[in-house]
PDB file of C-alpha atoms in Angstrom:
ATOM      1  CA  MET A  10    -122.992  37.107 142.125  1.00 54.00           C
ATOM      2  CA  THR A  11    -124.616  40.162 143.942  1.00 65.00           C
ATOM      3  CA  LYS A  12    -123.548  41.009 148.136  1.00 68.00           C
ATOM      4  CA  SER A  13    -127.327  39.862 148.728  1.00 73.00           C
ATOM      5  CA  ALA A  14    -126.489  36.403 146.995  1.00 89.00           C
ATOM      6  CA  LEU A  15    -123.737  35.545 149.512  1.00 94.00           C
ATOM      7  CA  PRO A  16    -125.077  34.433 152.618  1.00 96.00           C
ATOM      8  CA  LEU A  17    -127.592  31.862 150.815  1.00 97.00           C
ATOM      9  CA  ARG A  18    -124.348  30.990 148.358  1.00 97.00           C
ATOM     10  CA  LEU A  19    -121.955  30.325 151.598  1.00 97.00           C
ATOM     11  CA  SER A  20    -125.439  28.721 153.600  1.00 97.00           C
ATOM     12  CA  LEU A  21    -125.715  26.120 150.584  1.00 98.00           C
ATOM     13  CA  ALA A  22    -121.873  24.961 150.758  1.00 98.00           C
ATOM     14  CA  VAL A  23    -122.521  24.927 154.380  1.00 98.00           C
ATOM     15  CA  ILE A  24    -125.220  22.232 153.847  1.00 98.00           C
ATOM     16  CA  GLY A  25    -123.612  20.343 151.476  1.00 98.00           C
ATOM     17  CA  ALA A  26    -120.535  19.987 152.848  1.00 98.00           C
ATOM     18  CA  ILE A  27    -122.973  18.619 156.030  1.00 97.00           C
ATOM     19  CA  ILE A  28    -124.511  16.726 154.595  1.00 98.00           C
ATOM     20  CA  VAL A  29    -121.656  15.095 152.454  1.00 98.00           C
ATOM     21  CA  PHE A  30    -120.157  14.735 155.521  1.00 97.00           C
ATOM     22  CA  LEU A  31    -122.468  12.415 157.309  1.00 96.00           C
ATOM     23  CA  GLY A  32    -123.178  11.016 153.861  1.00 97.00           C
ATOM     24  CA  LEU A  33    -119.811   9.613 153.562  1.00 98.00           C
ATOM     25  CA  ASP A  34    -119.679   8.624 157.134  1.00 97.00           C
ATOM     26  CA  VAL A  35    -122.208   5.896 155.813  1.00 96.00           C
ATOM     27  CA  VAL A  36    -120.462   4.679 152.927  1.00 97.00           C
ATOM     28  CA  LEU A  37    -117.595   4.279 154.139  1.00 97.00           C
ATOM     29  CA  GLY A  38    -119.262   2.504 157.539  1.00 95.00           C
ATOM     30  CA  GLY A  39    -122.365   1.098 156.709  1.00 93.00           C
ATOM     31  CA  MET A  40    -124.863   0.283 158.601  1.00 93.00           C
ATOM     32  CA  ARG A  41    -122.041   0.776 161.405  1.00 92.00           C
ATOM     33  CA  THR A  42    -120.876   4.025 159.974  1.00 92.00           C
ATOM     34  CA  MET A  43    -117.305   5.060 160.506  1.00 94.00           C
ATOM     35  CA  GLY A  44    -118.695   6.265 163.674  1.00 91.00           C
ATOM     36  CA  TRP A  45    -117.310  10.169 162.971  1.00 92.00           C
ATOM     37  CA  MET A  46    -120.903  11.115 164.893  1.00 87.00           C
ATOM     38  CA  GLY A  47    -120.044   9.071 168.252  1.00 85.00           C
ATOM     39  CA  PRO A  48    -119.511   5.116 168.840  1.00 86.00           C
ATOM     40  CA  THR A  49    -120.387   1.917 166.543  1.00 85.00           C
ATOM     41  CA  THR A  50    -121.005  -0.362 168.715  1.00 86.00           C
ATOM     42  CA  PHE A  51    -124.857  -0.493 168.537  1.00 86.00           C
ATOM     43  CA  ILE A  52    -125.255  -3.259 166.490  1.00 87.00           C
ATOM     44  CA  ASP A  53    -124.955  -7.327 167.063  1.00 89.00           C
ATOM     45  CA  VAL A  54    -124.836  -9.438 164.036  1.00 92.00           C
ATOM     46  CA  ALA A  55    -126.992 -12.903 164.231  1.00 93.00           C
ATOM     47  CA  ASP A  56    -126.903 -13.088 160.497  1.00 95.00           C
ATOM     48  CA  PRO A  57    -123.830 -12.608 159.029  1.00 94.00           C
ATOM     49  CA  SER A  58    -125.051 -13.025 155.216  1.00 96.00           C
ATOM     50  CA  ARG A  59    -128.422 -10.712 155.626  1.00 96.00           C
ATOM     51  CA  PHE A  60    -126.459  -8.299 157.560  1.00 95.00           C
ATOM     52  CA  ALA A  61    -123.745  -7.568 154.442  1.00 96.00           C
ATOM     53  CA  ILE A  62    -127.000  -7.470 152.305  1.00 96.00           C
ATOM     54  CA  GLN A  63    -128.681  -4.692 154.102  1.00 96.00           C
ATOM     55  CA  ASP A  64    -124.816  -2.759 155.392  1.00 96.00           C
ATOM     56  CA  ASN A  65    -124.297  -2.286 150.878  1.00 97.00           C
ATOM     57  CA  HIS A  66    -128.401  -1.254 150.564  1.00 97.00           C
ATOM     58  CA  VAL A  67    -128.063   1.295 153.480  1.00 96.00           C
ATOM     59  CA  ARG A  68    -124.003   2.211 151.848  1.00 97.00           C
ATOM     60  CA  PHE A  69    -126.390   3.460 148.630  1.00 97.00           C
ATOM     61  CA  LEU A  70    -128.878   5.419 150.603  1.00 97.00           C
ATOM     62  CA  GLY A  71    -125.619   6.842 152.210  1.00 97.00           C
ATOM     63  CA  GLY A  72    -124.020   7.392 148.805  1.00 98.00           C
ATOM     64  CA  VAL A  73    -127.670   8.964 147.258  1.00 98.00           C
ATOM     65  CA  TRP A  74    -127.380  11.454 150.963  1.00 98.00           C
ATOM     66  CA  THR A  75    -123.923  12.297 149.461  1.00 98.00           C
ATOM     67  CA  GLY A  76    -124.862  12.687 145.716  1.00 98.00           C
ATOM     68  CA  LEU A  77    -127.575  15.367 147.159  1.00 98.00           C
ATOM     69  CA  GLY A  78    -125.177  17.023 149.144  1.00 98.00           C
ATOM     70  CA  LEU A  79    -122.862  17.373 146.080  1.00 98.00           C
ATOM     71  CA  VAL A  80    -125.594  18.598 144.341  1.00 98.00           C
ATOM     72  CA  PHE A  81    -125.701  21.729 147.708  1.00 98.00           C
ATOM     73  CA  VAL A  82    -122.141  22.376 147.490  1.00 98.00           C
ATOM     74  CA  ALA A  83    -122.579  22.612 143.040  1.00 98.00           C
ATOM     75  CA  ALA A  84    -125.627  24.958 143.644  1.00 98.00           C
ATOM     76  CA  SER A  85    -123.611  27.374 145.621  1.00 97.00           C
ATOM     77  CA  VAL A  86    -121.309  27.811 142.640  1.00 97.00           C
ATOM     78  CA  ALA A  87    -123.964  27.310 140.187  1.00 96.00           C
ATOM     79  CA  PHE A  88    -126.902  28.728 141.592  1.00 96.00           C
ATOM     80  CA  HIS A  89    -129.253  29.830 138.580  1.00 94.00           C
ATOM     81  CA  THR A  90    -128.693  26.424 137.256  1.00 96.00           C
ATOM     82  CA  LEU A  91    -129.236  24.409 139.957  1.00 97.00           C
ATOM     83  CA  ARG A  92    -132.240  26.540 141.341  1.00 97.00           C
ATOM     84  CA  ILE A  93    -134.775  24.246 140.287  1.00 97.00           C
ATOM     85  CA  THR A  94    -132.923  20.698 141.470  1.00 98.00           C
ATOM     86  CA  LEU A  95    -132.326  22.385 144.901  1.00 98.00           C
ATOM     87  CA  LEU A  96    -136.390  23.399 145.663  1.00 98.00           C
ATOM     88  CA  VAL A  97    -137.213  19.558 144.757  1.00 98.00           C
ATOM     89  CA  LEU A  98    -134.087  18.136 147.068  1.00 98.00           C
ATOM     90  CA  CYS A  99    -135.544  20.105 149.595  1.00 98.00           C
ATOM     91  CA  ALA A 100    -138.600  18.540 149.312  1.00 98.00           C
ATOM     92  CA  THR A 101    -136.693  15.309 149.429  1.00 98.00           C
ATOM     93  CA  VAL A 102    -135.365  16.050 152.644  1.00 98.00           C
ATOM     94  CA  VAL A 103    -138.665  17.162 154.025  1.00 98.00           C
ATOM     95  CA  LEU A 104    -140.191  13.461 152.376  1.00 98.00           C
ATOM     96  CA  GLY A 105    -137.165  12.637 154.051  1.00 97.00           C
ATOM     97  CA  GLY A 106    -138.043  13.894 157.622  1.00 97.00           C
ATOM     98  CA  LEU A 107    -141.998  12.939 157.282  1.00 98.00           C
ATOM     99  CA  SER A 108    -140.877   9.433 157.343  1.00 98.00           C
ATOM    100  CA  ARG A 109    -139.237   9.229 160.324  1.00 97.00           C
ATOM    101  CA  LEU A 110    -142.685  10.101 161.408  1.00 97.00           C
ATOM    102  CA  THR A 111    -143.413   6.276 160.662  1.00 97.00           C
ATOM    103  CA  THR A 112    -141.809   4.883 163.432  1.00 95.00           C
ATOM    104  CA  PRO A 113    -143.072   2.439 166.147  1.00 95.00           C
ATOM    105  CA  GLU A 114    -141.620   3.597 168.611  1.00 94.00           C
ATOM    106  CA  PHE A 115    -142.458   7.618 168.750  1.00 93.00           C
ATOM    107  CA  ALA A 116    -140.261   8.771 171.869  1.00 94.00           C
ATOM    108  CA  THR A 117    -137.555   7.747 169.785  1.00 94.00           C
ATOM    109  CA  LEU A 118    -138.356  11.595 167.868  1.00 96.00           C
ATOM    110  CA  LEU A 119    -137.609  12.944 170.687  1.00 95.00           C
ATOM    111  CA  ASN A 120    -134.031  11.844 171.334  1.00 94.00           C
ATOM    112  CA  MET A 121    -131.387  14.330 171.180  1.00 93.00           C
ATOM    113  CA  SER A 122    -129.544  11.937 168.733  1.00 90.00           C
ATOM    114  CA  ILE A 123    -133.270  12.077 165.950  1.00 94.00           C
ATOM    115  CA  LEU A 124    -134.665  15.428 167.272  1.00 96.00           C
ATOM    116  CA  PRO A 125    -131.982  18.059 166.202  1.00 96.00           C
ATOM    117  CA  SER A 126    -131.974  16.142 162.403  1.00 96.00           C
ATOM    118  CA  LEU A 127    -135.800  15.792 162.688  1.00 97.00           C
ATOM    119  CA  ILE A 128    -136.114  19.748 163.287  1.00 98.00           C
ATOM    120  CA  ALA A 129    -133.951  20.701 160.556  1.00 97.00           C
ATOM    121  CA  GLU A 130    -135.937  18.325 157.837  1.00 98.00           C
ATOM    122  CA  LEU A 131    -139.592  19.529 159.028  1.00 98.00           C
ATOM    123  CA  VAL A 132    -137.974  23.387 159.584  1.00 98.00           C
ATOM    124  CA  LEU A 133    -135.134  24.500 158.203  1.00 98.00           C
ATOM    125  CA  PHE A 134    -135.395  22.784 154.890  1.00 98.00           C
ATOM    126  CA  PRO A 135    -139.025  24.116 154.134  1.00 98.00           C
ATOM    127  CA  LEU A 136    -137.683  27.479 154.969  1.00 98.00           C
ATOM    128  CA  LEU A 137    -134.424  27.104 153.139  1.00 98.00           C
ATOM    129  CA  ALA A 138    -136.342  26.238 149.719  1.00 98.00           C
ATOM    130  CA  LEU A 139    -138.419  29.284 150.650  1.00 97.00           C
ATOM    131  CA  TRP A 140    -135.110  31.444 150.333  1.00 96.00           C
ATOM    132  CA  ILE A 141    -133.979  29.627 147.574  1.00 96.00           C
ATOM    133  CA  PHE A 142    -137.302  30.292 145.541  1.00 96.00           C
ATOM    134  CA  LYS A 143    -137.353  34.150 146.743  1.00 94.00           C
ATOM    135  CA  ALA A 144    -133.794  34.469 145.293  1.00 93.00           C
ATOM    136  CA  GLY A 145    -134.657  32.844 142.299  1.00 82.00           C
ATOM    137  CA  HIS A 146    -137.243  35.595 141.582  1.00 78.00           C
ATOM    138  CA  ALA A 147    -135.518  38.719 142.922  1.00 74.00           C
ATOM    139  CA  ALA A 148    -133.082  37.754 140.300  1.00 62.00           C
ATOM    140  CA  THR A 149    -135.414  37.993 137.712  1.00 55.00           C
TER     141      THR A 149
END
């Protein structure tokens, strides 16, 4: 590993660890989450059976997010092997950020509980993809 690759690899490890943390919050806590990022009293369940089904779907999505984070962590060690995968995952995160724009309550996007994530998804992940792309070409 070259000295110039170290900041990228450390960034991938940190980003991956953050994503894993966020994913596990949902995997282990479902729609209510484990509360690692704030209060969990935002849901009143009117239909427990239907809630259990939706909660299970949300746990699956949390598992997918956790897996995505684990790939970023793995790429901090095996960068060249996972470089193309990282580019695809960055694009996937951007797509997720764009999906937020479909909300019927656009003002929600400006809420400080959403806006930092949205900025990361639509600005930081494209920049990370560019960094990964350039680092891959610099090594060849």
